[in-house]
Amino acid sequence: MGDVVVEAVEVTRTFGRVRALDNVSLAVPRGAVLGLLGHNGAGKTTLVHILATLLPLTSGAASIAGYDVCTQGREVRRRIGLTGQYASVDQQLSGRENIRLIARLLGASKAEARQRTDELLEMFDLAHAADRTAKTYSGGMRRRLDLAASLVGRPDVIFLDEPTTGLDPTSRTALWEHVERLVRDGAAVLLTTQYLDEADRLADRITVLSQGKVVGAGTAAELKAQVGEKALRITLPADADLAVASDALRRSGFTPAADEKDYALSVPVTGSARLSTVVRALDEVAIDVVEATVTEPTLNDVYLNLAGETPAAASTAGATA
Ligand SMILES: Nc1ncnc2c1ncn2[C@@H]1O[C@H](COP(=O)(O)OP(=O)(O)OP(=O)(O)O)[C@@H](O)[C@H]1O
């Protein structure tokens, strides 16, 4: 792969007897987004911490822009931006003060810091609120400020850790558009997310981690194709027990994904699986089918198939948690 800026080769990390990462390899080229999916405890944070030089690896190798994360930490840190759970924004300072402070800490002169600050506030639609303290910002504005702060040093690689958790749909879309622009401008992004629709929208390639191991990797389309060509979406009566319905389908060899909001189950179907088999399995536990439609498999189906369960808090419907 040409111009790889993030590379992990057979990275293993143990904590006592826990193998948080087990032989994990991945690569992110310039101008691309790699989505890292996995439920709680899958190893995502451990991997990001290793790549960001915050944690040593047990074996294997990892590099950022060709610099080894173990032996060239200073070079690596100059090339990365971290956002998300690592939020660096000081709530007591204004947006402008936050950005300017980081620029000065990174060694910019007063004039350079002022210019970079104006540029970033403008870029992230924060110029109008530049002189208000960050604690008065909405959730979306804070995330944008956090992202802006991580870009002060013009990093080659941006680690986005669950960037839109808790945001309303409009703010999510706005943040996605910012990320897409950064990628068009040549950044490499490693995105960890619990939201499969986010990975579907932003990620060029996806790596699925489960219990420290890579259990799937490819484009969203490739991963969906692995699961099956089609998925059956079955809507159940509002009083139906989704867990009972899921168990019945599992006993018949399906891997259903539940959508609790809409009382629906999605079942990837391969050649021989038939709607009638699904209906019969549900009939045996006295559950009616209100509606059945054939759809493309979703990343939710993929995830369930590969990792055995959906990421915690995953929702196909949105991210207003
Ligand atoms: N400092 C530590 N000491 C002991 N075990 C750890 C430590 N850090 C992580 N682990 C373990 O390593 C595994 C992977 O954890 P990690 O935090 O990387 O997962 P994650 O995918 O980021 O999950 P989450 O979404 O909850 O952050 C878990 O079993 C966790 O308990």
JSON list of C-alpha atoms and ligand atoms in Angstrom, two decimals, residues 15 18 20 39-46 194, ligand 1:
[
{"chain": "A", "resi": 15, "resn": "PHE", "atom": "CA", "xyz": [-1.69, -7.09, 30.92]},
{"chain": "A", "resi": 18, "resn": "VAL", "atom": "CA", "xyz": [-5.08, -10.66, 29.67]},
{"chain": "A", "resi": 20, "resn": "ALA", "atom": "CA", "xyz": [-5.58, -7.02, 25.24]},
{"chain": "A", "resi": 39, "resn": "HIS", "atom": "CA", "xyz": [-17.29, -3.83, 21.73]},
{"chain": "A", "resi": 40, "resn": "ASN", "atom": "CA", "xyz": [-16.12, -2.77, 25.17]},
{"chain": "A", "resi": 41, "resn": "GLY", "atom": "CA", "xyz": [-12.86, -4.46, 26.08]},
{"chain": "A", "resi": 42, "resn": "ALA", "atom": "CA", "xyz": [-12.06, -5.47, 22.47]},
{"chain": "A", "resi": 43, "resn": "GLY", "atom": "CA", "xyz": [-8.71, -3.65, 22.61]},
{"chain": "A", "resi": 44, "resn": "LYS", "atom": "CA", "xyz": [-9.39, -0.41, 20.70]},
{"chain": "A", "resi": 45, "resn": "THR", "atom": "CA", "xyz": [-8.11, 1.97, 23.37]},
{"chain": "A", "resi": 46, "resn": "THR", "atom": "CA", "xyz": [-5.04, -0.17, 23.97]},
{"chain": "A", "resi": 194, "resn": "GLN", "atom": "CA", "xyz": [-19.53, 2.39, 18.54]},
{"chain": "B", "resi": 1, "resn": "LIG", "atom": "N1", "xyz": [-4.05, -1.04, 32.36]},
{"chain": "B", "resi": 1, "resn": "LIG", "atom": "C1", "xyz": [-4.66, -2.22, 32.23]},
{"chain": "B", "resi": 1, "resn": "LIG", "atom": "N2", "xyz": [-4.47, -3.21, 33.14]},
{"chain": "B", "resi": 1, "resn": "LIG", "atom": "C2", "xyz": [-5.09, -4.39, 33.01]},
{"chain": "B", "resi": 1, "resn": "LIG", "atom": "N3", "xyz": [-5.92, -4.71, 31.99]},
{"chain": "B", "resi": 1, "resn": "LIG", "atom": "C3", "xyz": [-6.16, -3.77, 31.07]},
{"chain": "B", "resi": 1, "resn": "LIG", "atom": "C4", "xyz": [-5.55, -2.48, 31.13]},
{"chain": "B", "resi": 1, "resn": "LIG", "atom": "N4", "xyz": [-5.97, -1.75, 30.06]},
{"chain": "B", "resi": 1, "resn": "LIG", "atom": "C5", "xyz": [-6.79, -2.55, 29.37]},
{"chain": "B", "resi": 1, "resn": "LIG", "atom": "N5", "xyz": [-6.91, -3.77, 29.96]},
{"chain": "B", "resi": 1, "resn": "LIG", "atom": "C6", "xyz": [-7.72, -4.90, 29.47]},
{"chain": "B", "resi": 1, "resn": "LIG", "atom": "O1", "xyz": [-7.42, -5.09, 28.10]},
{"chain": "B", "resi": 1, "resn": "LIG", "atom": "C7", "xyz": [-8.60, -5.39, 27.35]},
{"chain": "B", "resi": 1, "resn": "LIG", "atom": "C8", "xyz": [-8.79, -4.38, 26.25]},
{"chain": "B", "resi": 1, "resn": "LIG", "atom": "O2", "xyz": [-9.16, -3.11, 26.81]},
{"chain": "B", "resi": 1, "resn": "LIG", "atom": "P1", "xyz": [-9.37, -1.77, 25.96]},
{"chain": "B", "resi": 1, "resn": "LIG", "atom": "O3", "xyz": [-9.60, -0.66, 26.92]},
{"chain": "B", "resi": 1, "resn": "LIG", "atom": "O4", "xyz": [-8.25, -1.62, 24.99]},
{"chain": "B", "resi": 1, "resn": "LIG", "atom": "O5", "xyz": [-10.69, -2.09, 25.16]},
{"chain": "B", "resi": 1, "resn": "LIG", "atom": "P2", "xyz": [-11.61, -1.11, 24.31]},
{"chain": "B", "resi": 1, "resn": "LIG", "atom": "O6", "xyz": [-11.93, -1.86, 23.06]},
{"chain": "B", "resi": 1, "resn": "LIG", "atom": "O7", "xyz": [-10.97, 0.20, 24.15]},
{"chain": "B", "resi": 1, "resn": "LIG", "atom": "O8", "xyz": [-12.89, -0.96, 25.20]},
{"chain": "B", "resi": 1, "resn": "LIG", "atom": "P3", "xyz": [-13.73, 0.37, 25.56]},
{"chain": "B", "resi": 1, "resn": "LIG", "atom": "O9", "xyz": [-14.62, 0.61, 24.39]},
{"chain": "B", "resi": 1, "resn": "LIG", "atom": "O10", "xyz": [-14.48, -0.08, 26.78]},
{"chain": "B", "resi": 1, "resn": "LIG", "atom": "O11", "xyz": [-12.75, 1.47, 25.84]},
{"chain": "B", "resi": 1, "resn": "LIG", "atom": "C9", "xyz": [-9.72, -5.45, 28.38]},
{"chain": "B", "resi": 1, "resn": "LIG", "atom": "O12", "xyz": [-9.88, -6.80, 28.78]},
{"chain": "B", "resi": 1, "resn": "LIG", "atom": "C10", "xyz": [-9.19, -4.60, 29.52]},
{"chain": "B", "resi": 1, "resn": "LIG", "atom": "O13", "xyz": [-9.76, -5.02, 30.74]}
]
